[in-house]
Amino acid sequence: MFKYLQIETTTFCNATCWFCPNHLVPKEHMELDLIYKIIDDTRDMGITYRPFGLGEPLVDTRLPDIARYIKEDPTAKVELNSNGEPMTLKTERKIAPFVDIIRFSVDGFTKKTFDETRGISFDKVYENVTRFVDNHPEIDCEVRMIDLPDTEAEQEKFLDYWNNVRPGCAKITKLYQHPWEDQTESLNLPCKKVENEAFIYIDGTMYLCPWDFGKRNPVGKVDMQTSPVDVWNNNQYAKYKALLAEGKRCDIDLCSRCSARFD
């Protein structure tokens, strides 16, 4: 059974990151009844829920209530990714009691670099994220910068700043090369994503991968009658998982042009 369940509650986003495909998708919210149904269907299973997708989760004003509902299950954890700008003090007070893990994407240490990369307020992001990380030692916080040509010169200063706020919280990451961008071939390596992670997109459809923005390989649909567990255990999903366990990415449309490596 999956250990991590990603639920795309919204595709709205406040940022305009040049490297993100968010601009390619319609802007909408998942129906709240369906979100709660998904949570109910996976109670008491020790799941880490990721209530986010291609959008910015904190622009969804329902998120604190969703996180609170998840945490009614004592075995559950809540994990978030955020660009940090919507994490005002008011939002922080609402959401922090129900979050176990949060990753902030802060791609720049100077206002010029940050503004060119993210298109949101450098000052607000640094104020909000610094306050949150400092205020909540009980929450596992990570602050990330993507390794881009324009950020190379300030990466050390970025690491020094954030590791001074909280030792060990800063990380430099590689830019994702999403499937079907520039790749022409598959690496034909096993994919660890499908071993214990499940992904539900905004309309309830489950896909193999959080990067299937072209919606090439659906594996089933969650609705008011069908649970994520039902889809996870269906024959189509089992077929894909077996192929990927053997490293046969070339036999799956989406995966046939994916160069992601997983350690």
PDB file of N, CA, C and O in Angstrom, residues 2 20 33 47 63 71 76 78 90 97 124 127 179 189 206 210 223 237 247 258:
ATOM      1  N   PHE A   2       0.370   2.302  -0.592  1.00  0.00           N
ATOM      2  CA  PHE A   2       1.132   3.553  -0.620  1.00  0.00           C
ATOM      3  C   PHE A   2       1.310   4.107   0.791  1.00  0.00           C
ATOM      4  O   PHE A   2       0.458   3.950   1.662  1.00  0.00           O
ATOM      5  N   CYS A  20       8.239  26.385 -14.342  1.00  0.00           N
ATOM      6  CA  CYS A  20       7.111  25.568 -13.881  1.00  0.00           C
ATOM      7  C   CYS A  20       6.018  25.492 -14.941  1.00  0.00           C
ATOM      8  O   CYS A  20       5.657  26.510 -15.541  1.00  0.00           O
ATOM      9  N   ASP A  33     -15.911  17.951  -0.899  1.00  0.00           N
ATOM     10  CA  ASP A  33     -16.491  16.652  -0.526  1.00  0.00           C
ATOM     11  C   ASP A  33     -15.600  15.500  -0.965  1.00  0.00           C
ATOM     12  O   ASP A  33     -15.450  14.505  -0.241  1.00  0.00           O
ATOM     13  N   ILE A  47      -0.622   7.121   6.755  1.00  0.00           N
ATOM     14  CA  ILE A  47      -0.323   7.837   5.514  1.00  0.00           C
ATOM     15  C   ILE A  47       0.291   9.207   5.801  1.00  0.00           C
ATOM     16  O   ILE A  47      -0.121   9.916   6.726  1.00  0.00           O
ATOM     17  N   LEU A  63      -7.243  25.082   3.155  1.00  0.00           N
ATOM     18  CA  LEU A  63      -6.162  24.180   3.545  1.00  0.00           C
ATOM     19  C   LEU A  63      -6.041  23.950   5.050  1.00  0.00           C
ATOM     20  O   LEU A  63      -5.860  22.798   5.476  1.00  0.00           O
ATOM     21  N   LYS A  71      -5.385  15.428  10.401  1.00  0.00           N
ATOM     22  CA  LYS A  71      -4.712  15.154  11.671  1.00  0.00           C
ATOM     23  C   LYS A  71      -5.655  14.614  12.741  1.00  0.00           C
ATOM     24  O   LYS A  71      -5.198  14.281  13.846  1.00  0.00           O
ATOM     25  N   ALA A  76      -1.642   9.798  10.959  1.00  0.00           N
ATOM     26  CA  ALA A  76      -1.396  10.556   9.730  1.00  0.00           C
ATOM     27  C   ALA A  76      -0.391  11.686   9.941  1.00  0.00           C
ATOM     28  O   ALA A  76      -0.263  12.247  11.030  1.00  0.00           O
ATOM     29  N   VAL A  78       1.052  15.395   7.797  1.00  0.00           N
ATOM     30  CA  VAL A  78       0.779  16.364   6.734  1.00  0.00           C
ATOM     31  C   VAL A  78       2.105  16.955   6.271  1.00  0.00           C
ATOM     32  O   VAL A  78       2.904  17.432   7.076  1.00  0.00           O
ATOM     33  N   LYS A  90      -0.971  35.316   9.987  1.00  0.00           N
ATOM     34  CA  LYS A  90      -2.330  34.809  10.183  1.00  0.00           C
ATOM     35  C   LYS A  90      -2.453  33.378   9.661  1.00  0.00           C
ATOM     36  O   LYS A  90      -3.007  32.502  10.336  1.00  0.00           O
ATOM     37  N   PRO A  97      -0.280  24.218  13.480  1.00  0.00           N
ATOM     38  CA  PRO A  97      -0.592  23.114  14.408  1.00  0.00           C
ATOM     39  C   PRO A  97      -0.862  21.777  13.728  1.00  0.00           C
ATOM     40  O   PRO A  97      -0.879  20.747  14.393  1.00  0.00           O
ATOM     41  N   LYS A 124       8.621  39.687   1.232  1.00  0.00           N
ATOM     42  CA  LYS A 124       7.583  38.943   1.947  1.00  0.00           C
ATOM     43  C   LYS A 124       7.991  37.494   2.158  1.00  0.00           C
ATOM     44  O   LYS A 124       7.776  36.920   3.236  1.00  0.00           O
ATOM     45  N   GLU A 127      10.683  37.292   4.868  1.00  0.00           N
ATOM     46  CA  GLU A 127      10.084  37.584   6.173  1.00  0.00           C
ATOM     47  C   GLU A 127       9.245  36.404   6.655  1.00  0.00           C
ATOM     48  O   GLU A 127       9.379  35.952   7.806  1.00  0.00           O
ATOM     49  N   PRO A 179       9.105  14.697 -17.620  1.00  0.00           N
ATOM     50  CA  PRO A 179       8.981  13.827 -18.793  1.00  0.00           C
ATOM     51  C   PRO A 179       8.391  14.566 -19.996  1.00  0.00           C
ATOM     52  O   PRO A 179       7.492  15.376 -19.853  1.00  0.00           O
ATOM     53  N   LEU A 189      15.391   2.616 -16.050  1.00  0.00           N
ATOM     54  CA  LEU A 189      15.741   2.274 -14.679  1.00  0.00           C
ATOM     55  C   LEU A 189      14.456   2.067 -13.884  1.00  0.00           C
ATOM     56  O   LEU A 189      13.412   2.628 -14.228  1.00  0.00           O
ATOM     57  N   MET A 206      -6.249   9.483 -10.845  1.00  0.00           N
ATOM     58  CA  MET A 206      -4.932   9.102 -10.331  1.00  0.00           C
ATOM     59  C   MET A 206      -4.009   8.803 -11.508  1.00  0.00           C
ATOM     60  O   MET A 206      -4.413   8.175 -12.488  1.00  0.00           O
ATOM     61  N   PRO A 210       3.694  12.462 -10.319  1.00  0.00           N
ATOM     62  CA  PRO A 210       3.286  13.854 -10.073  1.00  0.00           C
ATOM     63  C   PRO A 210       3.677  14.775 -11.219  1.00  0.00           C
ATOM     64  O   PRO A 210       3.282  15.939 -11.226  1.00  0.00           O
ATOM     65  N   ASP A 223     -13.662   8.780  -6.953  1.00  0.00           N
ATOM     66  CA  ASP A 223     -14.885   9.567  -6.880  1.00  0.00           C
ATOM     67  C   ASP A 223     -15.631   9.172  -5.608  1.00  0.00           C
ATOM     68  O   ASP A 223     -15.051   8.545  -4.718  1.00  0.00           O
ATOM     69  N   TYR A 237      -2.935  -0.498 -12.761  1.00  0.00           N
ATOM     70  CA  TYR A 237      -1.869   0.011 -11.885  1.00  0.00           C
ATOM     71  C   TYR A 237      -0.845  -1.096 -11.619  1.00  0.00           C
ATOM     72  O   TYR A 237       0.371  -0.866 -11.646  1.00  0.00           O
ATOM     73  N   GLY A 247      12.350  -1.876 -14.469  1.00  0.00           N
ATOM     74  CA  GLY A 247      13.075  -0.853 -15.218  1.00  0.00           C
ATOM     75  C   GLY A 247      12.621  -0.693 -16.646  1.00  0.00           C
ATOM     76  O   GLY A 247      13.331  -0.095 -17.466  1.00  0.00           O
ATOM     77  N   CYS A 258      11.534   9.707 -19.737  1.00  0.00           N
ATOM     78  CA  CYS A 258      11.804  10.249 -18.397  1.00  0.00           C
ATOM     79  C   CYS A 258      13.232   9.901 -18.008  1.00  0.00           C
ATOM     80  O   CYS A 258      13.641   8.744 -18.080  1.00  0.00           O
TER      81      CYS A 258
END
